[in-house]
mmCIF file of C-alpha atoms in Angstrom:
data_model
loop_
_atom_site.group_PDB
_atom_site.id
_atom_site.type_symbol
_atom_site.label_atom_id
_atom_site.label_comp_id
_atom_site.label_asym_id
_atom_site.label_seq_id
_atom_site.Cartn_x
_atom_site.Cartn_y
_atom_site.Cartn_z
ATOM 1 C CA UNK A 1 31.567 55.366 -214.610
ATOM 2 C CA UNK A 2 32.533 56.761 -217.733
ATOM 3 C CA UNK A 3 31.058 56.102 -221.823
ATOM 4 C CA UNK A 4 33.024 54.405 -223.725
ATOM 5 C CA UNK A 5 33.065 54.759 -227.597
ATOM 6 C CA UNK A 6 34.499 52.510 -229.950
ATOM 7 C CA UNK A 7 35.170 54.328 -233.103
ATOM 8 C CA UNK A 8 35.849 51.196 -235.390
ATOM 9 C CA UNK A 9 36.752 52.640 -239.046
ATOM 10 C CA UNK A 10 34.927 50.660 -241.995
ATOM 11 C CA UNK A 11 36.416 47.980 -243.864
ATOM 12 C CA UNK A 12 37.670 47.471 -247.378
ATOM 13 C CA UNK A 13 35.651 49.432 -249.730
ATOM 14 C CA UNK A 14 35.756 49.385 -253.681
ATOM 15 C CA UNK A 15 36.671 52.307 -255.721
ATOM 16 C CA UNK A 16 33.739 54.111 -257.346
ATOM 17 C CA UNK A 17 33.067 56.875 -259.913
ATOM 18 C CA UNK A 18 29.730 57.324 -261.717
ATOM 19 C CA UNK A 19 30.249 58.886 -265.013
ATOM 20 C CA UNK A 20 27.199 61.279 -264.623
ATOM 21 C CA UNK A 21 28.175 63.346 -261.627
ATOM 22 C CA UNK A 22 25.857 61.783 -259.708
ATOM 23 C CA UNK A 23 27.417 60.799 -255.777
ATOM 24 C CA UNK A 24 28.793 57.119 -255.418
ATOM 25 C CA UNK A 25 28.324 54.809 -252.363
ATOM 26 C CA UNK A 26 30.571 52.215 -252.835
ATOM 27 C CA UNK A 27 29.623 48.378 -251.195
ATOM 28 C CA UNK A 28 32.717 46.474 -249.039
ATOM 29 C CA UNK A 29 34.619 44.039 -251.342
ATOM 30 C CA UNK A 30 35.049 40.604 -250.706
ATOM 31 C CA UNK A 31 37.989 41.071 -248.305
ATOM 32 C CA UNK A 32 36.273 43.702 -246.852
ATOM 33 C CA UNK A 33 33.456 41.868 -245.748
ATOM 34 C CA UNK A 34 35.462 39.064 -244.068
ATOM 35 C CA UNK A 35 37.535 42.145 -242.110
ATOM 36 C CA UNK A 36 33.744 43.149 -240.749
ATOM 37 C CA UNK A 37 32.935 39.235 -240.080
ATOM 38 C CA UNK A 38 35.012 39.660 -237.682
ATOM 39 C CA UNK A 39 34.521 42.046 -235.701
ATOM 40 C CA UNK A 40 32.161 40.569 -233.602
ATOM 41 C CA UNK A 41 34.680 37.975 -231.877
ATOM 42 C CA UNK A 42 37.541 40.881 -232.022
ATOM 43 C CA UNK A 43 34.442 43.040 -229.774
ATOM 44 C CA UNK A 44 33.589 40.139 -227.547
ATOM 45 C CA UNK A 45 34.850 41.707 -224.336
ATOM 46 C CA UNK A 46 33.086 45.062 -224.454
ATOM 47 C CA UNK A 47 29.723 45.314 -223.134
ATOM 48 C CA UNK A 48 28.433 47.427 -226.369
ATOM 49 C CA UNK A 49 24.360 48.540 -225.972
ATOM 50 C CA UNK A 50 24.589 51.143 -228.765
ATOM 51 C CA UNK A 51 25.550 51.212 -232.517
ATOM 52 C CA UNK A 52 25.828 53.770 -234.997
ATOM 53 C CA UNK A 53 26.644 54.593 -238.335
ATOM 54 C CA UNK A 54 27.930 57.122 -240.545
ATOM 55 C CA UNK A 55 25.283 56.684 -243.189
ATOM 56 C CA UNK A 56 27.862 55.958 -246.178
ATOM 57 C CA UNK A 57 27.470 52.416 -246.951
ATOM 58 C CA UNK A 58 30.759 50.920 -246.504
ATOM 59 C CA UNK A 59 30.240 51.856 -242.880
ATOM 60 C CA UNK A 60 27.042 50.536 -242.365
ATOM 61 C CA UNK A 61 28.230 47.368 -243.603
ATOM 62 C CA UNK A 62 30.971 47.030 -241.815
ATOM 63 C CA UNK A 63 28.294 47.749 -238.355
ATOM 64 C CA UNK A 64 26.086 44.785 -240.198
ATOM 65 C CA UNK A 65 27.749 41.797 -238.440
ATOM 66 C CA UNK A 66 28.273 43.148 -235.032
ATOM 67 C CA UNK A 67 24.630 44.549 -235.180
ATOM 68 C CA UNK A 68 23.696 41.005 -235.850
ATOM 69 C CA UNK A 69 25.722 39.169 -233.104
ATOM 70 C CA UNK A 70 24.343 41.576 -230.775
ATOM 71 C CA UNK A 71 20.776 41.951 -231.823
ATOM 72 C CA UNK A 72 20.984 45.430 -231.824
ATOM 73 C CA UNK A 73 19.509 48.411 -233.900
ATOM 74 C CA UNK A 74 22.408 50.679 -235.370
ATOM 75 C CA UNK A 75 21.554 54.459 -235.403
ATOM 76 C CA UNK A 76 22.478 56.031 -238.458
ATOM 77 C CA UNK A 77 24.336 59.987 -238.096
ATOM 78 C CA UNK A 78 24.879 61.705 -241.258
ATOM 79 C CA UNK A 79 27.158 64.207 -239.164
ATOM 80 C CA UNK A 80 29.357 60.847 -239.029
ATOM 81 C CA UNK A 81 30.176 61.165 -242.782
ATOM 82 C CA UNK A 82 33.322 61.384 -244.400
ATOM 83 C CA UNK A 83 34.570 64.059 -246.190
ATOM 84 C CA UNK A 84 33.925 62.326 -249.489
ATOM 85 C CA UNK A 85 30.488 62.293 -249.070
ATOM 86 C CA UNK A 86 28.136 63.051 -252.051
ATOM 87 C CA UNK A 87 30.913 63.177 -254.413
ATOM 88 C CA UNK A 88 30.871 61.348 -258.006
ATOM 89 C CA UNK A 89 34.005 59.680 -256.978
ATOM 90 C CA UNK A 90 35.433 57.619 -254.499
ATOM 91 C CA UNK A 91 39.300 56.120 -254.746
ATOM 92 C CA UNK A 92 40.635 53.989 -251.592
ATOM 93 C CA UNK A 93 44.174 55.365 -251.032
ATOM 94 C CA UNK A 94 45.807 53.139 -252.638
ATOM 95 C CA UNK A 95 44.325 54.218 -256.190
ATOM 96 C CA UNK A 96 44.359 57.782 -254.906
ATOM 97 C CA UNK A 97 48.389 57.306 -255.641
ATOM 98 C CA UNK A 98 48.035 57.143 -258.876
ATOM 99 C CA UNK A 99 44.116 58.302 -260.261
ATOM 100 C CA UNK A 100 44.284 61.473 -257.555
ATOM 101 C CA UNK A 101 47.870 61.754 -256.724
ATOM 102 C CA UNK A 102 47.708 65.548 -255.403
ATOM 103 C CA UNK A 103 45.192 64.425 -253.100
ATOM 104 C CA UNK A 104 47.368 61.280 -251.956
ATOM 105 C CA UNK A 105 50.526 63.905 -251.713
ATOM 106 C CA UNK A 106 48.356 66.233 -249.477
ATOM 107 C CA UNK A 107 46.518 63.247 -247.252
ATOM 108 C CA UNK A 108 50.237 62.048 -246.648
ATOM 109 C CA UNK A 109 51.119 64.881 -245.227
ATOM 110 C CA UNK A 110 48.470 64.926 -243.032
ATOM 111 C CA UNK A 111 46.012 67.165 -244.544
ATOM 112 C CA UNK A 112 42.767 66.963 -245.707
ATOM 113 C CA UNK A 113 42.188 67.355 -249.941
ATOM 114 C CA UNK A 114 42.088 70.714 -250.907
ATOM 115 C CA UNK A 115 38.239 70.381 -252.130
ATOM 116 C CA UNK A 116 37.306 69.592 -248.060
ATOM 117 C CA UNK A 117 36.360 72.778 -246.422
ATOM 118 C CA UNK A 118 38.466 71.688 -242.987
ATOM 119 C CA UNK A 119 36.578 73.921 -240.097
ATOM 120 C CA UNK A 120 33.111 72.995 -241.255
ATOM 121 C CA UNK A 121 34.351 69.063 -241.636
ATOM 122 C CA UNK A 122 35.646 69.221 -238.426
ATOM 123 C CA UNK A 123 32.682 71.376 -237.049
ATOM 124 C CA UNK A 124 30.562 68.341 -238.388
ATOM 125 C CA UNK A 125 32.406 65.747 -237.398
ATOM 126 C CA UNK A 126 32.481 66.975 -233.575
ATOM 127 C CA UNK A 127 28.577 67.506 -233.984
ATOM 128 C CA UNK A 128 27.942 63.658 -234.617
ATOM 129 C CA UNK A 129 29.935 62.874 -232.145
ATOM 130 C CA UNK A 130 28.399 64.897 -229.268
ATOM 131 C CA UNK A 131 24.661 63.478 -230.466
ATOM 132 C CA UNK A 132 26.309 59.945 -230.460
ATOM 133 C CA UNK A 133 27.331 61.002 -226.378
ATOM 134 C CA UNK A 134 24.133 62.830 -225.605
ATOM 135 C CA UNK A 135 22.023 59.548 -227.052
ATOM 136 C CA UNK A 136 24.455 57.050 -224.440
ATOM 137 C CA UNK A 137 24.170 56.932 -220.694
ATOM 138 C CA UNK A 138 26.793 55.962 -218.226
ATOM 139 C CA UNK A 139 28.097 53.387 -218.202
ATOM 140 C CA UNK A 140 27.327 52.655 -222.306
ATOM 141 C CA UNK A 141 29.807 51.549 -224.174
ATOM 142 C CA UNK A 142 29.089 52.239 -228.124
ATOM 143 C CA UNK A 143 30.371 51.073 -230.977
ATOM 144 C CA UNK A 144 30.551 53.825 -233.914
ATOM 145 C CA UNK A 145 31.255 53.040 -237.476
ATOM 146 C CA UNK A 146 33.035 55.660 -239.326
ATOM 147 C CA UNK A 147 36.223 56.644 -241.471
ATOM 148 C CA UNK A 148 39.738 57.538 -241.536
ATOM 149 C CA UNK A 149 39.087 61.048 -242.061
ATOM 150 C CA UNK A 150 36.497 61.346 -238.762
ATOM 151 C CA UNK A 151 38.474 59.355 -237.061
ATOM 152 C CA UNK A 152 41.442 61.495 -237.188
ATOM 153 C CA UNK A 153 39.708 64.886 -236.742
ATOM 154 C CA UNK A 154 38.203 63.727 -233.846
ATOM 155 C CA UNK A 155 41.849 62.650 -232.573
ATOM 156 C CA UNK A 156 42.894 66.332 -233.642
ATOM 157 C CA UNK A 157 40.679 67.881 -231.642
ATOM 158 C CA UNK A 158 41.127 65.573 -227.902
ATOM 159 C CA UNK A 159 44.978 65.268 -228.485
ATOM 160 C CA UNK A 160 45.948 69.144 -229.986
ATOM 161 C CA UNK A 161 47.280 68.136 -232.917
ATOM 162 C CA UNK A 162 49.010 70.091 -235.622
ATOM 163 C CA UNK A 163 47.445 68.422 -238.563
ATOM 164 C CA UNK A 164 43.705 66.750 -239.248
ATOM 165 C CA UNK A 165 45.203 63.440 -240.646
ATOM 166 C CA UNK A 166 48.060 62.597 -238.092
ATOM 167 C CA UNK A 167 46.969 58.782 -237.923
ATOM 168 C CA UNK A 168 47.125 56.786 -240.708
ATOM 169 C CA UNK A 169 43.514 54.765 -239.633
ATOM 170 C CA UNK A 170 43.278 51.018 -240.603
ATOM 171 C CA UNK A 171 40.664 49.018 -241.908
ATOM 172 C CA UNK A 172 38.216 48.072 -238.987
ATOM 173 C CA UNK A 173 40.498 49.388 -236.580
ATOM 174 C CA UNK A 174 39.880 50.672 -233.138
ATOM 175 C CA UNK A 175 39.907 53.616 -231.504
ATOM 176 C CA UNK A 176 38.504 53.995 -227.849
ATOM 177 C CA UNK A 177 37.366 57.590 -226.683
ATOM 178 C CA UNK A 178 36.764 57.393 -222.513
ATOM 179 C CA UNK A 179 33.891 59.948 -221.493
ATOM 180 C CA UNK A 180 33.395 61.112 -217.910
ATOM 181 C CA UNK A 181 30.262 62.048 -216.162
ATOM 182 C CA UNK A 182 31.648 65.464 -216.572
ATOM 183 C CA UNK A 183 31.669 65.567 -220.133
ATOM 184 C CA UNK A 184 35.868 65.494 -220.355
ATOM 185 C CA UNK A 185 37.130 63.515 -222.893
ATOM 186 C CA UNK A 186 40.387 61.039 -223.286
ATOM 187 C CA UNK A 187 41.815 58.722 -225.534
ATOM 188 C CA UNK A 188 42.419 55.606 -224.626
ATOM 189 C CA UNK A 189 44.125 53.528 -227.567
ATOM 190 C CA UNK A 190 44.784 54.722 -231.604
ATOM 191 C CA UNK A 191 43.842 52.356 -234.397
ATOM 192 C CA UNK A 192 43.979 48.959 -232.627
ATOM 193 C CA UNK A 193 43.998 46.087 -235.311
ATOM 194 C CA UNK A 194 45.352 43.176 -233.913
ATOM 195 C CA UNK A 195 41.883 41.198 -235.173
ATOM 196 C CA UNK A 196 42.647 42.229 -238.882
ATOM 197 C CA UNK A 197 46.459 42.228 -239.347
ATOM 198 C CA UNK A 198 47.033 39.887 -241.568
ATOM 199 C CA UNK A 199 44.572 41.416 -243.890
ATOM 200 C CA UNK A 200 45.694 44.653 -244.144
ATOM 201 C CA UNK A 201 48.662 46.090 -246.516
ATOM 202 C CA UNK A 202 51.962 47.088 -245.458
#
């Protein structure tokens, strides 16, 4: 029997920047909302018993509708955060083009922006996930709410991969990480979005 974690990335967010310095959470948009509604038919099959959150809010409210079908609690691990988090700014990538374009040159290529600090990102990242392990049992399978940027460090680190942003992560996709009793990790599918394609951008 093995864990199974669904790493689901959050939906549509808005762009933010606060003016003062201050850190921005941005909310879902509209769209993005109806790509978390529905999630809970596109996770029908999997017997999920555990939720959790990065604790930026577009994640959490993407985990709001599922955590509602299911009637269960969702755990909240800052660990889980993106890369962005606490800064006065946040641009989806499609603004990043043009308001942050060296950043959008760099994240094409498949690295991280020069501001992230990439070993203690990844360091982080890998932390959340092994509480999110430690906190299942076998046979769990959990459902964990998180971003592009997690996603894809965490996909670095299973698969070998030469850069930290190989996968270019979808809105509310999927991403299925098996765990064995032993602890030995595998991934089983990359960004699976067959319940939101008609919503996303080509």
């Amino acid at each position: 029997m093995v864990v199974q974690l669904l790493l689901i990335r959050h939906a549509e967010p808005d762009n933010a920047r606060s003016g003062s310095g201050l850190p921005v959470d941005p909310p879902l948009t509209d769209g993005g909302r109806r790509q978390a509604d529905r999630l809970p038919d596109a996770l029908a099959p999997y017997r999920i018993t555990r939720l959790f959150s990065s604790p930026q809010r577009r994640a959490a409210q993407t985990a709001e509708p599922v955590a509602a079908a299911r009637r269960l609690a969702v755990e909240e691990v800052e660990d889980l955060a993106e890369y962005d988090y606490g800064l006065d700014h946040y641009f989806t990538i499609e603004t990043a083009k043009t308001a942050a374009s060296d950043a959008y040159e760099r994240i094409r290529a498949g690295l991280l922006p020069e501001f992230v600090d990439a070993e203690l990102f990844r360091t982080r990242v890998l932390r959340g996930l092994d509480h999110v392990v430690a906190s299942c049992e076998h046979p769990d399978t959990a459902a964990v709410f998180v971003h592009g940027g997690v996603i894809n460090v965490v996909l670095e680190h299973l698969l070998d991969l030469p850069r930290p942003l190989t996968f270019p992560i979808e809105y509310t996709s999927v991403t299925r990480i098996l765990v064995s009793r032993s602890g030995a990790r595998r991934v089983a599918s990359v960004n699976e979005t067959g319940h939101v394609r008609d919503t996303l951008r080509v």
